[in-house]
Amino acid sequence: MGYHRIITAFLTIIIKEVTRFVRIWGQTILPPAVSMTLYFIIFGSLIGPKIGQMGGFAYMEFIAPGIIMMSVINNSYANVVSSFFGAKFQRHIEEMLIAPIPDFVILAGYVFGGVARGLVVGLVVTIVALFFTHLHIHSYAVVISIITLTSMVFSLGGFINAVYARNFDDVSIIPTFVLTPLTYLGGVFYSIDMLPEFWQGVSRFNPILYMVNAFRYGILGVADINIFHAFAIILLFISGLTTFALVLLRRGIGLKS
Amino acid sequence: MFALEINGLQKVYKNRMHALKGVDLQVRNGDFFALLGPNGAGKSTIIGIVSSLVRKTGGKVKVFNHDMDISLNEAKSCLGVVPQEVNFSQWESCLEIVLNQAGYYGIPRKLAGERAEKYFTQLGLWEKRNDKSRTLSGGMKRRLMIARALMHEPRLLILDEPTAGVDVELRRSMWIFLQQINQTGTTIVLTTHYLEEAENLCKNIAIIDKGKIIEDTTMKALLSKLGTQSYVLDLAQSCTTIPAPNQFNLRQTDPLTLEADITRDQNINELFLYLSTAGINIASMRNKSNRLEELFIRLLNDKNPPGN
Ligand SMILES: Nc1ncnc2c1ncn2[C@@H]1O[C@H](COP(=O)(O)OP(=O)(O)OP(=O)(O)O)[C@@H](O)[C@H]1O
Ligand SMILES: [Mg+2]
């Protein structure tokens, strides 16, 4: 298959993926906008002033980057896990599997879809945030690269989850029991400086801490962690998860009997 | 050259079901080939393996000489598949479904659009092009799957029971359509439970039972294997008695109809001689069309004698 054909196949998958989440925007884009608005109102406007400053910023300003990041993480993951599991469940994944598409193109197509949804939701939540606070961007390069790379990590995670999932329950286990706790404990709402030393050490094993803080650094210019460590960790996750996903595809795990 | 070449194909499913026990099959380029067999014989398993949706346990599959273990993508490019069960996205329109499928094969949108129009028109789906696939009737879904399988104009088209649950009229028009496709050079393999379908369409036929090929021959040879031919005779006047000796196994199904069996060492002239001597006038005569059914059942029984 020449590279023209590969590009056509890739474009077909990404158009299909983007069309899917745009068509059902009431389930994919609206809910995060609504729930994140609630976070801003409750934590930012109502509780925030009582908390005062955090990391040298008003509480609202401090949590805004974390909340944007949280919505990007959740939505990238949710997009790929539900789209790919849905394709397996309705069996139209077979349309791709019988065609001469290299595995990495299928993976890249789904990951692109997840990143697209993550970024669209991230943008919507950012716009919501602007109603509540000012966001001065410290470094556009960091903001854009961190958000895109993080979105890739969780799109890959969603893909792997979907490969193993046998029913709709399996699709929600990881988000509920792994992603949500790690995000809440990843410094979205607080600076880990506030924690006792022991828990600060434990927190440093949470990869989401690095992503949230790197993103916060991009916007506010402050972080609990070293930004280069954040990039290294994210890239490590991307390469590990990509390799894992490609092995699963090649072996046909969960796809071929 | 063979369009499809299968050697020693084995499949054991995870639940230990030994679905294929060394299947050998050759389909010539340009052929119209029937794969027949009772439920659970392994037809869909073969098709699943050829379309790379089922992992084989052993054996070799080549599509137009492309070994699926070595040049999988080349093999896939030559192949179009119409699966037994509906497998498209419920939320997409008919047009989206076929355009996407074309895209997966690397066909540019413009060309894909032209082909979609061509095949939708031929298959009577053009009016439905913007409807969601879940709103189609069963027969329309089958035709949509055929259109989808043709988008990349494969050299080998495999159809797994394409006319299951399709009404008589539509079935005939699908036959004509498939014959046209075959005449333009596309090799066709189909599975079916309607033996009439295989008899009408196919040049060559293989019969599979319990994961083994039990017959692989031309349709003609298979039909001639049948020692007896049965005929239905419509009488000009009703007759009440059949004169002895009844060497043609004549039997009366109603006052104006007789049925007769002619064995290989008899011929039709003898039958007519006998009938005119007996003073029975025949208005018309036709072949009894369940020959293949009888043969099929006989073949299966030969291989699995009752009580075995
Ligand atoms: N995914 C699977 N897991 C386990 N066993 C299977 C699976 N698919 C098919 N089988 C078994 O393999 C055997 C062959 O099935 P297959 O679907 O190939 O038959 P078939 O000839 O297509 O039958 P039909 O005419 O009913 O479609 C059957 O016994 C079936 O139960
Ligand atoms: Mg079948």
XYZ file of C-alpha atoms in Angstrom, chain B:
308
model
C -3.856 -18.971 -11.600
C -6.050 -19.590 -8.589
C -8.081 -16.770 -7.102
C -8.165 -18.639 -3.841
C -6.015 -21.487 -2.714
C -6.477 -23.113 0.661
C -4.267 -25.921 1.905
C -4.627 -28.003 5.042
C -6.624 -25.324 6.824
C -7.210 -26.068 10.506
C -9.162 -24.142 13.066
C -9.648 -24.930 16.704
C -11.621 -22.256 18.557
C -10.818 -21.295 22.132
C -13.630 -23.501 23.401
C -11.805 -26.487 21.788
C -14.328 -26.618 18.939
C -12.427 -28.200 16.038
C -14.221 -26.268 13.320
C -11.909 -27.016 10.357
C -10.053 -30.297 10.040
C -7.672 -29.840 7.149
C -9.590 -28.064 4.404
C -8.166 -27.969 0.867
C -9.861 -25.813 -1.707
C -8.932 -24.245 -5.020
C -10.980 -21.628 -6.787
C -9.894 -20.711 -10.308
C -9.676 -17.134 -11.500
C -13.044 -16.146 -12.988
C -14.914 -19.000 -11.355
C -18.336 -18.841 -9.767
C -17.911 -21.185 -6.861
C -20.399 -22.540 -4.348
C -19.522 -23.674 -0.857
C -22.326 -25.742 0.527
C -22.821 -27.365 3.871
C -25.224 -27.750 6.746
C -25.316 -25.356 9.722
C -22.095 -25.378 11.687
C -20.116 -27.123 8.927
C -17.393 -24.461 8.988
C -18.249 -22.249 5.997
C -18.169 -18.972 7.882
C -15.012 -20.066 9.654
C -13.269 -20.492 6.280
C -14.496 -17.084 5.165
C -13.456 -15.566 8.494
C -9.932 -16.873 8.066
C -9.682 -15.724 4.449
C -10.855 -12.247 5.444
C -8.347 -12.254 8.354
C -11.030 -11.838 11.014
C -10.438 -15.319 12.403
C -6.968 -16.621 13.277
C -6.155 -19.956 11.713
C -4.680 -22.783 13.742
C -2.811 -24.268 10.796
C -2.581 -24.405 7.024
C -2.060 -21.937 4.186
C -4.272 -19.445 2.426
C -3.335 -17.676 -0.788
C -5.392 -15.024 -2.540
C -4.231 -14.536 -6.123
C -0.945 -16.105 -5.101
C -0.432 -13.682 -2.206
C 0.267 -15.814 0.834
C -1.713 -14.297 3.710
C 1.148 -14.991 6.114
C 3.617 -13.087 3.972
C 1.824 -10.438 1.932
C -1.344 -9.876 3.909
C -2.102 -6.400 2.587
C -1.765 -7.466 -1.054
C -4.097 -10.382 -0.371
C -6.578 -8.085 1.377
C -6.578 -5.650 -1.557
C -7.803 -8.402 -3.902
C -10.623 -9.450 -1.639
C -14.158 -8.213 -0.971
C -16.316 -9.873 1.671
C -20.044 -9.859 2.345
C -20.374 -11.331 5.841
C -23.206 -13.514 7.033
C -24.268 -11.048 9.686
C -24.809 -7.328 9.429
C -21.757 -5.412 10.625
C -22.058 -1.734 9.952
C -22.343 1.223 12.216
C -25.969 1.841 13.052
C -25.455 5.589 13.182
C -23.958 6.085 9.749
C -25.839 6.645 6.518
C -25.550 4.173 3.638
C -23.362 6.580 1.715
C -21.042 7.226 4.677
C -20.615 3.495 5.138
C -19.515 2.758 1.589
C -17.389 5.903 1.261
C -15.565 5.055 4.477
C -14.978 1.509 3.318
C -13.513 2.819 0.076
C -11.344 5.179 2.091
C -9.920 2.301 4.109
C -8.748 0.798 0.820
C -7.111 4.095 -0.077
C -9.594 5.027 -2.799
C -9.916 8.799 -3.263
C -13.297 10.306 -2.327
C -14.195 11.377 -5.849
C -13.743 7.931 -7.357
C -15.473 6.414 -4.344
C -18.446 8.719 -4.913
C -18.755 7.599 -8.534
C -18.616 3.943 -7.566
C -21.120 4.431 -4.772
C -23.562 5.936 -7.253
C -22.974 3.108 -9.716
C -23.451 0.261 -7.261
C -26.261 1.907 -5.308
C -28.134 2.440 -8.556
C -27.587 -1.123 -9.726
C -28.624 -2.518 -6.370
C -31.628 -0.241 -5.979
C -30.286 1.662 -2.980
C -29.728 5.117 -4.455
C -32.961 6.506 -2.945
C -31.820 5.299 0.456
C -28.306 6.690 0.286
C -28.784 9.271 3.022
C -30.784 7.041 5.359
C -29.178 5.634 8.468
C -28.278 1.990 8.026
C -30.418 0.908 10.973
C -33.556 2.075 9.170
C -33.041 -0.321 6.238
C -34.963 -3.563 5.791
C -33.111 -6.858 6.002
C -32.908 -7.226 2.212
C -31.615 -3.680 1.829
C -28.952 -4.306 4.469
C -27.730 -7.314 2.488
C -27.519 -5.218 -0.668
C -25.715 -2.467 1.209
C -23.143 -5.034 2.313
C -22.714 -6.122 -1.303
C -22.216 -2.532 -2.452
C -19.725 -1.996 0.373
C -17.737 -5.087 -0.621
C -17.511 -3.876 -4.222
C -16.234 -0.358 -3.522
C -12.610 -1.295 -4.133
C -13.617 -3.528 -7.080
C -12.026 -6.676 -5.686
C -10.915 -9.477 -7.987
C -12.372 -12.026 -5.582
C -15.767 -11.490 -4.002
C -16.816 -13.818 -1.194
C -20.429 -13.812 -0.051
C -21.580 -15.649 3.054
C -25.242 -16.499 2.497
C -26.021 -13.327 0.566
C -29.630 -14.251 -0.069
C -30.591 -15.542 3.377
C -33.916 -13.992 4.288
C -34.302 -12.301 0.915
C -37.598 -12.649 -0.971
C -37.824 -14.621 -4.215
C -37.990 -11.623 -6.528
C -35.083 -9.855 -4.926
C -33.104 -13.075 -4.822
C -33.487 -13.460 -8.596
C -32.382 -9.887 -9.205
C -29.383 -10.434 -6.936
C -28.495 -13.518 -8.973
C -28.541 -11.499 -12.174
C -26.424 -8.818 -10.539
C -23.867 -11.332 -9.314
C -23.741 -12.997 -12.719
C -22.968 -9.635 -14.304
C -20.212 -9.020 -11.786
C -18.816 -12.474 -12.534
C -18.935 -11.849 -16.282
C -16.795 -8.743 -15.893
C -14.078 -11.026 -14.543
C -14.652 -11.043 -10.803
C -14.263 -14.435 -9.198
C -17.164 -15.189 -6.882
C -17.374 -17.627 -4.000
C -20.658 -17.932 -2.193
C -22.115 -20.031 0.554
C -25.762 -20.786 0.559
C -28.397 -23.079 1.934
C -30.510 -22.710 -1.205
C -29.284 -25.454 -3.473
C -31.289 -24.013 -6.306
C -29.114 -20.944 -5.988
C -25.887 -22.918 -6.288
C -27.311 -24.874 -9.210
C -28.359 -21.732 -11.064
C -25.260 -19.666 -10.509
C -22.227 -21.768 -9.878
C -19.852 -23.637 -12.152
C -17.985 -25.435 -9.410
C -19.014 -26.589 -6.026
C -17.547 -27.918 -2.818
C -19.509 -29.493 -0.028
C -18.267 -29.236 3.518
C -19.492 -31.101 6.538
C -18.123 -31.100 10.078
C -15.024 -29.194 9.041
C -14.073 -31.439 6.118
C -14.579 -31.091 2.385
C -16.587 -34.133 1.329
C -17.065 -33.236 -2.330
C -15.236 -30.833 -4.644
C -16.255 -30.947 -8.293
C -18.085 -29.221 -11.111
C -21.782 -28.611 -10.805
C -22.370 -30.763 -13.909
C -20.406 -33.720 -12.584
C -22.180 -33.454 -9.285
C -25.606 -33.442 -10.872
C -24.764 -36.352 -13.134
C -23.661 -38.301 -10.081
C -27.274 -38.463 -9.275
C -28.251 -41.859 -10.709
C -31.904 -41.077 -11.100
C -33.593 -38.059 -12.569
C -37.135 -37.368 -11.483
C -39.721 -35.869 -13.818
C -43.131 -34.417 -13.266
C -45.646 -35.256 -16.003
C -48.772 -33.173 -16.501
C -51.483 -35.317 -18.079
C -53.857 -34.295 -20.852
C -56.662 -36.388 -19.333
C -56.892 -37.716 -15.859
C -55.863 -41.281 -15.432
C -56.778 -43.502 -12.531
C -54.626 -46.617 -12.859
C -50.984 -47.121 -13.600
C -50.509 -50.219 -15.770
C -47.915 -52.832 -14.777
C -44.978 -53.359 -15.131
C -44.133 -50.040 -13.470
C -40.398 -49.997 -14.172
C -40.243 -46.163 -13.951
C -41.541 -45.993 -10.412
C -44.542 -44.031 -11.701
C -46.659 -42.507 -8.972
C -49.683 -40.327 -9.033
C -49.580 -37.110 -7.021
C -53.034 -35.968 -8.198
C -55.421 -37.028 -10.989
C -53.614 -34.901 -13.582
C -50.032 -35.368 -12.436
C -47.618 -38.274 -12.471
C -44.050 -38.503 -11.327
C -41.484 -40.815 -12.854
C -37.870 -41.769 -12.063
C -35.448 -42.593 -14.862
C -32.312 -44.424 -13.863
C -29.029 -44.090 -15.692
C -29.603 -47.217 -17.824
C -33.064 -46.130 -18.897
C -33.978 -43.271 -21.204
C -36.850 -40.922 -21.771
C -37.885 -42.590 -25.062
C -38.583 -45.775 -23.161
C -40.764 -43.878 -20.749
C -42.774 -42.302 -23.560
C -43.122 -45.613 -25.360
C -44.453 -47.160 -22.218
C -46.865 -44.257 -21.590
C -48.299 -44.220 -25.113
C -48.754 -48.007 -25.032
C -50.698 -47.502 -21.829
C -52.776 -44.802 -23.544
C -51.663 -42.027 -21.235
C -51.355 -38.616 -22.959
C -48.782 -36.205 -21.656
C -49.478 -32.470 -21.960
C -46.147 -31.298 -20.552
C -43.176 -32.484 -18.629
C -40.593 -30.877 -16.355
C -37.625 -31.744 -14.269
C -38.331 -32.158 -10.623
C -36.153 -29.412 -9.222
C -35.073 -30.870 -5.920
C -32.349 -33.003 -7.443
C -29.572 -31.274 -5.621
C -31.381 -31.465 -2.322
C -31.671 -35.204 -2.667
C -28.066 -35.524 -3.656
C -26.957 -33.334 -0.810
C -28.753 -35.384 1.765
C -27.504 -38.572 0.180
C -23.908 -37.353 0.253
C -24.151 -36.365 3.881
C -25.662 -39.732 4.743
C -22.984 -41.618 2.817
C -20.303 -39.893 4.858
C -22.151 -40.244 8.138
C -24.124 -43.487 7.959
C -27.083 -43.402 10.345
C -26.260 -44.908 13.703
C -22.641 -43.791 13.464
